[in-house]
């Protein structure tokens, strides 16, 4: 058997059994032909007997083999004679209906061949037009005629688009169109419809003159599917969505103005649909048609469209007063251009307005007289609404939508509409209505400027010639009076004025620099002196929006003013312009913090100025100064923390250069009145600020900074000789330095720190200082003791014979540095700590140290985008929990253990769970649950709280496991809610009540119902708990059990 025969036999054997294998064989056969090792004729000869077989399946497989080869063959390989023979062969087989799929597949491949002739192409199209009946075949077969037509167009596109004298090309085009109409009629398959819509668009855009006589038929094929209601099946192999079909159909309907009359009349009829989804699709299609067909096609239909749309607009709930009082909604840029929406779904109200805008655009482009007729007609209908203020909002939105088309439309609308409602009035109801409706025309201005897409010439012309310029002074005066001339109780009017002021800033080129400054001043004064939350939000949003385009102006007019208002004393009164307007320091700082977000200049200047303010007030050590420093430091810290990702090296460098001397003035002043150095909270905040100030400083300077700071703190201030509070800022600076820096002093600092800790076992060292030195050990261990140096630490500094609390704590901090980077040496410390839990003397102390291993501390934190500060591994907690859990469980379950020792294991486990993500715990729940139940009865409130927290999450995720233990869990929980026990503190009682309530939702009714009365009665005492939050939770929990098993009302 020859190679060809073998491959053919193999192909036949794999057809419909292993299609992937059969395709590979077809490719091999094609490669043999293309490499001139065999001829196509040899394959045909090998298949000859099967072509004429009486077995239908054999004929299908044989023809599929030939067609698959043709599908893979290069277009230039087959010559004219080859193609002629193949065309005749396929046309002879095409009457054999079972072979239709394979025949069309082969013909589809032949249509792409380089040497196919027009006559052969016509032969195939004539068959499809006259003899092919699509309804007789399945979707897979029906797909090929569409593909054949697409390939014919691609192959003969140049010829079809050339005009000839004898009309032969025209006849070919007409045959092409007729063939399409035949195969497309009645199609239902989504994949075929997608191609059908594309072919329809191809015909009407490329063969417009020939399509006119078939316009009705071509349109009917499309509109019979409108609106698309297709929902794809879950296992759809083609991944065709409803949106794909909608967009393809919309594109085809709007492809050519030969459909204008049919499209507009049918779409206008569809606007009467009751379904919002159908109406939405209709409006989107109508909008596309208007933009594609042009003004000439719209003249005849604009009146019908207006009559159909006005009901939708007048009776829509969109654009309510609440929307226009929402500053965020009003400043969210969603400007539509040419009918395309930024958001995925537009409301029918907005789409209706967009249609009116598109009509205006097209009519102006065609004839300004036609546009004038259009806008005058609409205004005449709407005028009574302005007179009687009925549907005034909708009327203004209609006119503003028309005006947003372009300069001509805008000026026409402004001239006709603004005089109807814009007037200076002191009547609140009228003023509110006017401000609401003015918003539409300001939006209209913004839309026009957005439509220029950066065309400076058109933009400048609009800025110069728009007629809204004539009313600018009047609008500014009305808004200014609305904001400053009304009582603070008129929240709506004041809020609206701020929103409109903000919108005016966004109107490109409309306001001068001086006018923008005035608005910024208005908004700044208002946010400081009005405590209404709606006005605060509106002003805040306004300052944020203005900062986006006029940051330096906001700094000069607003931020400088805010910073200058900060007094030198905490109790000093801040008077702003009016003697009766007293402003709180907290308000100023909150405003600064809220509106400077993500603005480089504002953040930088705020940090620098607030730091300078610290220098002025820190030296007065009274409580007021401490509180003031705390507010300033909290603000600076929040500015850094909220914006560190956008502060680059240059900005950080500027901040550092301008604040360095100020901060060290504070840190080096040992006067007892130092409100920062000698206050724990303030010193911690300032230290964290130093972290952010150094972490993104130029990395190539980190090593120099490390040396410089070490000299300042270690050598100059001798923090390693006697306990010193300056260790706190030093640790934070070290934690910010790049871990790859060489730190030659690391070993010496480590040794001196350990010595200092051991020499001050008494009360010489405050708790804050002790934590500072411990963190210093952890940071150095984690960052600068690697590989063999890790063993040196353990040999030199880990002394298990010294069982003093301070020594055990220090070893734990060393362990933390090793554990967080998954060091193998950490196992030495960990295993020893696990063994010490069994010690009756120090076991309890050791158990509490286990919390340290997994507790998150700022000095070892990971911040997004900052990878160079430490060696903390992302999954270290998971590894630690996996290493420790089984050891704790095994040791806990050992026989003859005293209750105290068991408590040690439970305490250690509970404190570890407190800082371990619940997801890591899930796989251990079967072993963990019995221990958690016992932990609830341990004489330690922290252990109980940790166990309750884990059980709450367990109840939600492992309902079946909790259900199996409900008889044990509920009685324990009922004991924990009773006040009186020193271990049942507020948190224990509250969390127990919450867990009992959670059981009502998580445990099946038949398991829980027997306990209903027990729970209701067991919670009686708790109803008189001293704490209101506990009493409230008790009432809510009891109610759940009263309702247990009842059918809720609808």
mmCIF file of C-alpha atoms in Angstrom, residues 5-219:
data_model
loop_
_atom_site.group_PDB
_atom_site.id
_atom_site.type_symbol
_atom_site.label_atom_id
_atom_site.label_comp_id
_atom_site.label_asym_id
_atom_site.label_seq_id
_atom_site.Cartn_x
_atom_site.Cartn_y
_atom_site.Cartn_z
ATOM 1 C CA UNK A 5 -3.443 5.007 0.129
ATOM 2 C CA UNK A 6 -2.373 4.555 3.760
ATOM 3 C CA UNK A 7 -3.129 8.150 4.637
ATOM 4 C CA UNK A 8 -6.501 8.026 2.864
ATOM 5 C CA UNK A 9 -7.482 4.817 4.690
ATOM 6 C CA UNK A 10 -6.391 6.370 7.977
ATOM 7 C CA UNK A 11 -8.434 9.532 7.279
ATOM 8 C CA UNK A 12 -11.553 7.508 6.460
ATOM 9 C CA UNK A 13 -11.135 5.480 9.658
ATOM 10 C CA UNK A 14 -10.874 8.612 11.827
ATOM 11 C CA UNK A 15 -13.750 10.668 10.335
ATOM 12 C CA UNK A 16 -16.424 11.285 12.995
ATOM 13 C CA UNK A 17 -14.336 9.244 15.436
ATOM 14 C CA UNK A 18 -11.291 11.456 15.974
ATOM 15 C CA UNK A 19 -11.754 14.648 13.950
ATOM 16 C CA UNK A 20 -8.535 16.172 15.238
ATOM 17 C CA UNK A 21 -6.601 13.183 13.929
ATOM 18 C CA UNK A 22 -8.408 13.256 10.561
ATOM 19 C CA UNK A 23 -7.566 16.970 10.166
ATOM 20 C CA UNK A 24 -3.888 16.236 10.861
ATOM 21 C CA UNK A 25 -3.937 13.569 8.124
ATOM 22 C CA UNK A 26 -5.554 16.016 5.669
ATOM 23 C CA UNK A 27 -2.752 18.497 6.425
ATOM 24 C CA UNK A 28 -0.146 15.769 5.746
ATOM 25 C CA UNK A 29 -1.767 15.001 2.383
ATOM 26 C CA UNK A 30 -1.793 18.720 1.560
ATOM 27 C CA UNK A 31 1.901 19.035 2.480
ATOM 28 C CA UNK A 32 2.750 16.154 0.157
ATOM 29 C CA UNK A 33 0.981 17.952 -2.717
ATOM 30 C CA UNK A 34 2.581 21.308 -1.963
ATOM 31 C CA UNK A 35 6.044 19.707 -1.720
ATOM 32 C CA UNK A 36 5.330 18.091 -5.137
ATOM 33 C CA UNK A 37 5.792 14.597 -3.732
ATOM 34 C CA UNK A 38 2.326 13.581 -4.981
ATOM 35 C CA UNK A 39 -0.393 15.054 -7.160
ATOM 36 C CA UNK A 40 -3.978 15.808 -6.200
ATOM 37 C CA UNK A 41 -5.025 13.287 -8.835
ATOM 38 C CA UNK A 42 -3.441 10.488 -6.791
ATOM 39 C CA UNK A 43 -5.707 11.291 -3.864
ATOM 40 C CA UNK A 44 -8.751 11.370 -6.139
ATOM 41 C CA UNK A 45 -7.753 7.985 -7.611
ATOM 42 C CA UNK A 46 -7.303 6.557 -4.104
ATOM 43 C CA UNK A 47 -10.837 7.740 -3.254
ATOM 44 C CA UNK A 48 -12.399 6.776 -6.609
ATOM 45 C CA UNK A 49 -14.194 3.606 -5.503
ATOM 46 C CA UNK A 50 -15.554 5.276 -2.392
ATOM 47 C CA UNK A 51 -16.937 8.211 -4.449
ATOM 48 C CA UNK A 52 -19.314 5.809 -6.239
ATOM 49 C CA UNK A 53 -19.928 3.435 -3.337
ATOM 50 C CA UNK A 54 -23.538 2.422 -2.678
ATOM 51 C CA UNK A 55 -22.829 3.003 1.023
ATOM 52 C CA UNK A 56 -23.821 6.604 1.692
ATOM 53 C CA UNK A 57 -21.393 6.878 4.628
ATOM 54 C CA UNK A 58 -18.462 5.873 2.428
ATOM 55 C CA UNK A 59 -19.348 8.531 -0.153
ATOM 56 C CA UNK A 60 -19.559 11.215 2.566
ATOM 57 C CA UNK A 61 -16.190 10.256 4.077
ATOM 58 C CA UNK A 62 -14.466 10.167 0.686
ATOM 59 C CA UNK A 63 -15.774 13.576 -0.327
ATOM 60 C CA UNK A 64 -14.883 15.011 3.082
ATOM 61 C CA UNK A 65 -11.300 13.788 2.614
ATOM 62 C CA UNK A 66 -10.987 15.637 -0.711
ATOM 63 C CA UNK A 67 -12.672 18.789 0.670
ATOM 64 C CA UNK A 68 -10.424 18.866 3.752
ATOM 65 C CA UNK A 69 -7.348 18.671 1.523
ATOM 66 C CA UNK A 70 -8.659 21.567 -0.606
ATOM 67 C CA UNK A 71 -9.309 23.631 2.518
ATOM 68 C CA UNK A 72 -5.619 23.423 3.448
ATOM 69 C CA UNK A 73 -4.096 23.864 -0.014
ATOM 70 C CA UNK A 74 -2.356 27.107 -1.080
ATOM 71 C CA UNK A 75 -4.573 29.291 -3.380
ATOM 72 C CA UNK A 76 -2.002 29.519 -6.173
ATOM 73 C CA UNK A 77 -1.286 25.757 -6.331
ATOM 74 C CA UNK A 78 -4.285 24.615 -8.388
ATOM 75 C CA UNK A 79 -4.245 25.551 -12.077
ATOM 76 C CA UNK A 80 -7.247 26.422 -14.272
ATOM 77 C CA UNK A 81 -7.721 22.872 -15.560
ATOM 78 C CA UNK A 82 -7.508 21.445 -12.015
ATOM 79 C CA UNK A 83 -10.136 23.878 -10.800
ATOM 80 C CA UNK A 84 -12.390 23.247 -13.813
ATOM 81 C CA UNK A 85 -12.308 19.485 -13.223
ATOM 82 C CA UNK A 86 -12.971 19.912 -9.515
ATOM 83 C CA UNK A 87 -15.854 22.375 -10.046
ATOM 84 C CA UNK A 88 -17.502 19.958 -12.499
ATOM 85 C CA UNK A 89 -16.900 17.077 -10.124
ATOM 86 C CA UNK A 90 -18.510 18.852 -7.186
ATOM 87 C CA UNK A 91 -21.422 20.104 -9.286
ATOM 88 C CA UNK A 92 -22.066 16.506 -10.313
ATOM 89 C CA UNK A 93 -22.161 15.390 -6.700
ATOM 90 C CA UNK A 94 -24.197 18.272 -5.329
ATOM 91 C CA UNK A 95 -27.489 16.695 -6.333
ATOM 92 C CA UNK A 96 -26.710 13.911 -3.877
ATOM 93 C CA UNK A 97 -28.357 15.596 -0.864
ATOM 94 C CA UNK A 98 -26.509 13.630 1.860
ATOM 95 C CA UNK A 99 -23.239 14.976 0.375
ATOM 96 C CA UNK A 100 -24.336 18.620 0.475
ATOM 97 C CA UNK A 101 -22.137 19.577 3.459
ATOM 98 C CA UNK A 102 -18.972 18.110 1.925
ATOM 99 C CA UNK A 103 -19.781 19.532 -1.541
ATOM 100 C CA UNK A 104 -20.302 23.054 -0.223
ATOM 101 C CA UNK A 105 -17.167 22.693 1.882
ATOM 102 C CA UNK A 106 -15.119 21.865 -1.240
ATOM 103 C CA UNK A 107 -16.726 24.635 -3.317
ATOM 104 C CA UNK A 108 -16.064 27.100 -0.508
ATOM 105 C CA UNK A 109 -12.356 26.205 -0.655
ATOM 106 C CA UNK A 110 -12.289 26.480 -4.469
ATOM 107 C CA UNK A 111 -13.740 30.030 -4.353
ATOM 108 C CA UNK A 112 -10.468 31.197 -2.772
ATOM 109 C CA UNK A 113 -8.248 29.788 -5.526
ATOM 110 C CA UNK A 114 -6.142 32.209 -7.549
ATOM 111 C CA UNK A 115 -6.997 30.746 -10.972
ATOM 112 C CA UNK A 116 -10.737 30.282 -10.580
ATOM 113 C CA UNK A 117 -12.711 32.015 -13.355
ATOM 114 C CA UNK A 118 -15.743 34.274 -13.295
ATOM 115 C CA UNK A 119 -17.751 31.690 -15.204
ATOM 116 C CA UNK A 120 -16.990 29.015 -12.632
ATOM 117 C CA UNK A 121 -17.962 31.446 -9.847
ATOM 118 C CA UNK A 122 -21.248 32.227 -11.650
ATOM 119 C CA UNK A 123 -21.960 28.497 -11.947
ATOM 120 C CA UNK A 124 -21.741 28.082 -8.198
ATOM 121 C CA UNK A 125 -23.857 31.196 -7.482
ATOM 122 C CA UNK A 126 -26.537 30.102 -9.972
ATOM 123 C CA UNK A 127 -26.822 26.765 -8.182
ATOM 124 C CA UNK A 128 -27.183 28.509 -4.825
ATOM 125 C CA UNK A 129 -29.753 30.923 -6.209
ATOM 126 C CA UNK A 130 -31.928 28.439 -8.127
ATOM 127 C CA UNK A 131 -31.414 24.912 -6.800
ATOM 128 C CA UNK A 132 -30.286 25.282 -3.185
ATOM 129 C CA UNK A 133 -33.116 25.147 -0.621
ATOM 130 C CA UNK A 134 -31.698 26.257 2.725
ATOM 131 C CA UNK A 135 -34.595 24.981 4.831
ATOM 132 C CA UNK A 136 -33.756 21.403 3.839
ATOM 133 C CA UNK A 137 -30.436 21.489 5.691
ATOM 134 C CA UNK A 138 -29.034 21.928 9.184
ATOM 135 C CA UNK A 139 -27.220 25.053 10.381
ATOM 136 C CA UNK A 140 -23.740 23.568 9.784
ATOM 137 C CA UNK A 141 -24.598 23.044 6.076
ATOM 138 C CA UNK A 142 -26.274 26.467 5.787
ATOM 139 C CA UNK A 143 -23.105 28.147 7.035
ATOM 140 C CA UNK A 144 -21.151 27.297 3.873
ATOM 141 C CA UNK A 145 -23.214 29.290 1.330
ATOM 142 C CA UNK A 146 -22.588 32.433 3.417
ATOM 143 C CA UNK A 147 -18.886 31.611 3.521
ATOM 144 C CA UNK A 148 -18.878 30.987 -0.265
ATOM 145 C CA UNK A 149 -20.361 34.454 -0.906
ATOM 146 C CA UNK A 150 -17.826 36.077 1.432
ATOM 147 C CA UNK A 151 -14.978 34.309 -0.388
ATOM 148 C CA UNK A 152 -16.391 35.321 -3.787
ATOM 149 C CA UNK A 153 -16.453 38.956 -2.690
ATOM 150 C CA UNK A 154 -12.916 38.789 -1.288
ATOM 151 C CA UNK A 155 -11.644 37.106 -4.486
ATOM 152 C CA UNK A 156 -13.393 39.425 -6.984
ATOM 153 C CA UNK A 157 -13.673 42.659 -4.963
ATOM 154 C CA UNK A 158 -11.600 44.733 -7.401
ATOM 155 C CA UNK A 159 -13.552 43.520 -10.409
ATOM 156 C CA UNK A 160 -16.941 43.960 -8.753
ATOM 157 C CA UNK A 161 -16.166 47.567 -7.844
ATOM 158 C CA UNK A 162 -15.048 48.477 -11.376
ATOM 159 C CA UNK A 163 -17.680 49.884 -13.758
ATOM 160 C CA UNK A 164 -17.780 48.359 -17.234
ATOM 161 C CA UNK A 165 -19.463 49.295 -20.513
ATOM 162 C CA UNK A 166 -21.323 46.043 -21.208
ATOM 163 C CA UNK A 167 -22.815 45.820 -17.698
ATOM 164 C CA UNK A 168 -21.301 42.355 -17.156
ATOM 165 C CA UNK A 169 -20.029 43.403 -13.740
ATOM 166 C CA UNK A 170 -23.435 44.828 -12.886
ATOM 167 C CA UNK A 171 -25.069 41.539 -13.823
ATOM 168 C CA UNK A 172 -22.563 39.697 -11.648
ATOM 169 C CA UNK A 173 -23.346 42.007 -8.719
ATOM 170 C CA UNK A 174 -27.073 41.528 -9.195
ATOM 171 C CA UNK A 175 -26.569 37.734 -9.212
ATOM 172 C CA UNK A 176 -24.476 38.091 -6.030
ATOM 173 C CA UNK A 177 -27.295 40.051 -4.334
ATOM 174 C CA UNK A 178 -29.978 37.624 -5.512
ATOM 175 C CA UNK A 179 -27.941 34.691 -4.254
ATOM 176 C CA UNK A 180 -27.565 36.361 -0.868
ATOM 177 C CA UNK A 181 -31.322 37.014 -0.608
ATOM 178 C CA UNK A 182 -31.998 33.351 -1.399
ATOM 179 C CA UNK A 183 -29.648 31.884 1.191
ATOM 180 C CA UNK A 184 -30.326 34.487 3.916
ATOM 181 C CA UNK A 185 -34.117 34.268 3.919
ATOM 182 C CA UNK A 186 -35.451 32.408 6.930
ATOM 183 C CA UNK A 187 -32.057 31.879 8.589
ATOM 184 C CA UNK A 188 -32.209 31.320 12.361
ATOM 185 C CA UNK A 189 -28.798 30.092 13.466
ATOM 186 C CA UNK A 190 -26.838 32.793 15.432
ATOM 187 C CA UNK A 191 -23.509 32.035 13.765
ATOM 188 C CA UNK A 192 -25.047 32.190 10.296
ATOM 189 C CA UNK A 193 -26.989 35.347 11.185
ATOM 190 C CA UNK A 194 -23.780 37.087 12.179
ATOM 191 C CA UNK A 195 -22.290 36.397 8.733
ATOM 192 C CA UNK A 196 -25.609 37.240 7.050
ATOM 193 C CA UNK A 197 -25.725 40.688 8.670
ATOM 194 C CA UNK A 198 -22.115 41.328 7.662
ATOM 195 C CA UNK A 199 -22.819 40.320 4.042
ATOM 196 C CA UNK A 200 -25.912 42.530 3.950
ATOM 197 C CA UNK A 201 -23.826 45.504 5.096
ATOM 198 C CA UNK A 202 -21.135 44.608 2.559
ATOM 199 C CA UNK A 203 -23.708 44.605 -0.265
ATOM 200 C CA UNK A 204 -25.415 47.911 0.607
ATOM 201 C CA UNK A 205 -22.145 49.789 1.184
ATOM 202 C CA UNK A 206 -20.234 48.450 -1.830
ATOM 203 C CA UNK A 207 -23.035 48.024 -4.392
ATOM 204 C CA UNK A 208 -25.378 50.864 -3.466
ATOM 205 C CA UNK A 209 -26.787 51.575 -6.962
ATOM 206 C CA UNK A 210 -27.420 47.869 -7.693
ATOM 207 C CA UNK A 211 -28.930 47.381 -4.216
ATOM 208 C CA UNK A 212 -31.676 49.993 -4.689
ATOM 209 C CA UNK A 213 -33.952 47.623 -6.633
ATOM 210 C CA UNK A 214 -33.515 44.989 -3.881
ATOM 211 C CA UNK A 215 -33.688 47.456 -0.968
ATOM 212 C CA UNK A 216 -37.018 46.170 0.328
ATOM 213 C CA UNK A 217 -35.916 42.533 0.290
ATOM 214 C CA UNK A 218 -32.533 43.321 1.876
ATOM 215 C CA UNK A 219 -34.165 45.412 4.605
#
